[in-house]
Amino acid sequence: MLRTALRNVLAHKARLAMTVLAVCLGVAFVSGTLVFADSSAAAYRAAATKNFADIAVTVHPKDPPPGAAAEQRTTVLDDALAKKLAEVPGVAAVRPSADGSATLNASDGTPLRAGKTWSNLAGAYIPGKDGRNDSRYPLTKGHAPRNSGELAVDSGTAAAGGFGIGDTVTLATDGPVMTKRLVGVVSTKDTRVTAGGTLALFDKATAQKLFATPGHYSSIDLSAKPGTDPVELAQRVTALLPADRAEAVSGTAQAGRQAIYVDTLTRGYEKLPMIFAGVSLFIGSFLVVNTFTMLVTRRTREIALLRAIGAARRQVVRSVLMEALLIGLAASAAGFLLGLGLASVLPGLLSANGDTLPDGPLVIGPRPVVAALGVGVGVTVLAAWLPSRRAAKVAPIEALRSAEQPPSATRSRVRAVVGLVMLVLGAGLLISLSGAKDASEKNLRDAMLGCAVLVVAMVLLAPLLAAPVIRLTGRLTGRLTGRFGITGHLARENALRDPRRTAATAATLMISTALVAGLAVIGNSTGQALDRQAAAGLDADYVISTRTTTSHIDPAAVQRVAGTSGVRTATAVTDSSLFAGGGVEKISGVDPATATSFMKLDFVSGSLKDLGPGRIAVSRTVAEKNGLSAGGQLNARIGRDQEFKKYRVVGVYKNNPTAQDALGARSEVQQYSFKPGSVQRILVRTDDGAESRTTENRLRSAVGNSPLLKVQDRAELVHEAAGTMGNLLTLMYGLLAIGALISALGVVNTLAMSVAERTREIGVLRAIGMDRTGIRRMIRLESVTVAAFGTLLGLAGGLFGAWTVGALANGAMADYSLALPWGTLLLVCLVSLAIGTLAAAVPARRAAALSPLEAVAQS
């Protein structure tokens, strides 16, 4: 039986190729997604991780006491302390640092990695004992920065920015734009940089001035001699420090804190691809099951012959399982390699929208390997086991009478009952969630479970729905297909004659259509909601804002922007925190006389007329939370340095993202902002109210081309508001495009097997006069009919799922409402029908090439 299995594998090369292709694609889909998920999470983890392997203890300043000047934070860390720490028993080396962040403009003026919290590193190049080289940053070109006008960068930053030795580099840390001459290029092993970040190095005095205070450091790292306990060393160091101004933390403790932070940061990047990996596992597994079920069903007569010459049922089953195992192993290996290729190109495809992913190697963990074997071998063997058991139970003489046995009435009834039960459960769960309006993790998991149960129910019920749906579509398209005459009639009857085969052929296309349609509806609805949120409260044409919460805009830039050609008027906004009612809200400091010209404020009660020191306006959400109305009072404070005081509420307005949670007089909010007197946003109205690239460039020049600032029109604000949702949808659409390709190949595979099963039937048609063109047209029309059936069911399931799941989005997004993307849905229908047409090309040509006499003679 082993030799029989090997011969069966090699005897039918075309059948073998189609089966291996189906399994290979399913494996690639699953393993590639898992490798991409692991690699992305590892890249983000590396981008946010500082290596503490050779750091035993770090000394850093404590936060100053309330009311103390912020500059007091670093006045304790100086060269004298570093020298004292070097004499502590067990200390091997002392490495002081003056670290911060700096955003650079590339040679073309565009910011490098702007707005990435992990990527824009900066610090001091501090030579070691030799007085020339910093062991952390070995020089590869040029020399170290020696004065305030010089700069060194790492090799990756130099390549990304197009910099060469001697070039002028524009950059900013937390203030005005600076220009430095590039004098050196270094290498680094810091994963935060090698994962795609940037590194800028200054001379020690300049770095201390920028990131600490002159003559002082932001931290001091200590390495330990062999055999020294880091905890004991931290205790010795602590004894030398002023208890109220500095502290020593072991490298182990820092690594533990960092691990918690990185886990929180990267959790989403691990979960989101894994969600789709679960979906791809379902699609890939179903594709394999479908292919092998048809393969074994087609070999019913062959298996019956083995039974007739003495093979036992167990031997027949083992032979088929051995064949499935060999195919699964070969396809798993090929599919895993294909999945690696898929995982390697996905980051580049998903970074095309400008939001680049961290760089990093492919991470091949145990999950992708197990998944590849699970889909390729496990699912293939399982797919072969069920039909082989049914085939082995058929009496040899009965099986030899027909190439295909009709399904038993009992099995069909069981399938229908199970399908109906799952349909009720899935639809009921989704409908129950439609009233939740809460996008909690539990509800999202329940929604995904409901969608999965609903899809399985549709797959089980598809054979029962095939006949009525195809007859309905046949009536609707009768005039269109009537001109095909007998070939159109035969195509429709072929699809109706075997509902199981029709449902199996359309299943993968149905699943992909449902996913694409559902995501398209959710994406379109979300995009419109974000559009309304981003622009509803804005009456300005441009918004100039900071990229980070710690940076600010030079107040003098407001006048330069207002005087820019093409600008009608501009106003400044200062953002800060409002502590009230046990929570923290966002407050915008505005000029009461001009605010309504730049913000579309819809007041429920009161107005901005009386806005001023001691008086604020609040959003409806804040008002409801604190039981406020116009004329009421709120006990609050602005920023961390102000004492709590009573603020009179002069108005309550509908929620407005431009105005944020509360509005106050800019003269007051500026006193208590992160940097007193600073500005965080400039709202701009142009002369003609229209955005243009020329106006945008003028505005960038007015704010000094600072890489820390963003100049955005309405469209860019909407894109930014999409945030993670936009990236998630991009990821999903990219992977679902691959799913559509797999669906198309699945249709080709199943249709080719269907044609092979009907060799004698096609031979009879050729013998009674149907020409090759008619055969090809019949197969193509049958494929289009099946594709239309799968598309219709997929659209119905996708729209229903989007309607129910969309209610959860409404809980997290107040302006969310269902909006059907008619153009996208029409495109989905056309693409699905095109897939049906293209999928029939090879099977139709093969069927037309059959010789009538040879086809009729085949058994």
mmCIF file of N, CA and C in Angstrom, residues 51 54-55 93-97 126 134-136 219-223:
data_model
loop_
_atom_site.group_PDB
_atom_site.id
_atom_site.type_symbol
_atom_site.label_atom_id
_atom_site.label_comp_id
_atom_site.label_asym_id
_atom_site.label_seq_id
_atom_site.Cartn_x
_atom_site.Cartn_y
_atom_site.Cartn_z
ATOM 1 N N ASN A 51 19.802 48.686 25.446
ATOM 2 C CA ASN A 51 20.512 47.498 25.911
ATOM 3 C C ASN A 51 21.161 47.775 27.270
ATOM 4 N N ASP A 54 25.438 45.552 29.565
ATOM 5 C CA ASP A 54 26.716 45.892 30.189
ATOM 6 C C ASP A 54 26.583 47.054 31.179
ATOM 7 N N ILE A 55 25.361 47.363 31.584
ATOM 8 C CA ILE A 55 25.130 48.444 32.545
ATOM 9 C C ILE A 55 24.694 47.820 33.867
ATOM 10 N N ALA A 93 33.832 50.807 35.052
ATOM 11 C CA ALA A 93 33.914 51.962 34.154
ATOM 12 C C ALA A 93 32.730 52.879 34.414
ATOM 13 N N VAL A 94 32.935 54.160 34.129
ATOM 14 C CA VAL A 94 31.899 55.177 34.290
ATOM 15 C C VAL A 94 31.682 55.837 32.935
ATOM 16 N N ARG A 95 30.402 55.881 32.495
ATOM 17 C CA ARG A 95 30.083 56.497 31.198
ATOM 18 C C ARG A 95 28.992 57.546 31.403
ATOM 19 N N PRO A 96 29.355 58.807 31.571
ATOM 20 C CA PRO A 96 28.331 59.856 31.688
ATOM 21 C C PRO A 96 27.682 60.134 30.343
ATOM 22 N N SER A 97 26.419 60.582 30.377
ATOM 23 C CA SER A 97 25.678 60.848 29.151
ATOM 24 C C SER A 97 24.870 62.121 29.287
ATOM 25 N N ILE A 126 31.405 61.518 23.926
ATOM 26 C CA ILE A 126 32.302 61.724 25.055
ATOM 27 C C ILE A 126 33.480 60.764 24.928
ATOM 28 N N ASP A 134 34.981 57.605 21.530
ATOM 29 C CA ASP A 134 33.895 57.131 22.384
ATOM 30 C C ASP A 134 33.619 55.682 21.990
ATOM 31 N N SER A 135 33.876 54.735 22.897
ATOM 32 C CA SER A 135 33.746 53.309 22.568
ATOM 33 C C SER A 135 32.336 52.927 22.160
ATOM 34 N N ARG A 136 31.324 53.715 22.564
ATOM 35 C CA ARG A 136 29.944 53.401 22.200
ATOM 36 C C ARG A 136 29.659 53.685 20.730
ATOM 37 N N SER A 219 22.493 61.542 32.839
ATOM 38 C CA SER A 219 22.593 60.257 33.533
ATOM 39 C C SER A 219 24.048 59.811 33.523
ATOM 40 N N ILE A 220 24.362 58.864 34.403
ATOM 41 C CA ILE A 220 25.709 58.283 34.458
ATOM 42 C C ILE A 220 25.550 56.780 34.568
ATOM 43 N N ASP A 221 26.091 56.041 33.604
ATOM 44 C CA ASP A 221 26.026 54.582 33.592
ATOM 45 C C ASP A 221 27.314 54.013 34.173
ATOM 46 N N LEU A 222 27.152 52.961 34.990
ATOM 47 C CA LEU A 222 28.294 52.298 35.611
ATOM 48 C C LEU A 222 28.306 50.831 35.206
ATOM 49 N N SER A 223 29.453 50.331 34.798
ATOM 50 C CA SER A 223 29.613 48.892 34.561
ATOM 51 C C SER A 223 30.369 48.295 35.736
#
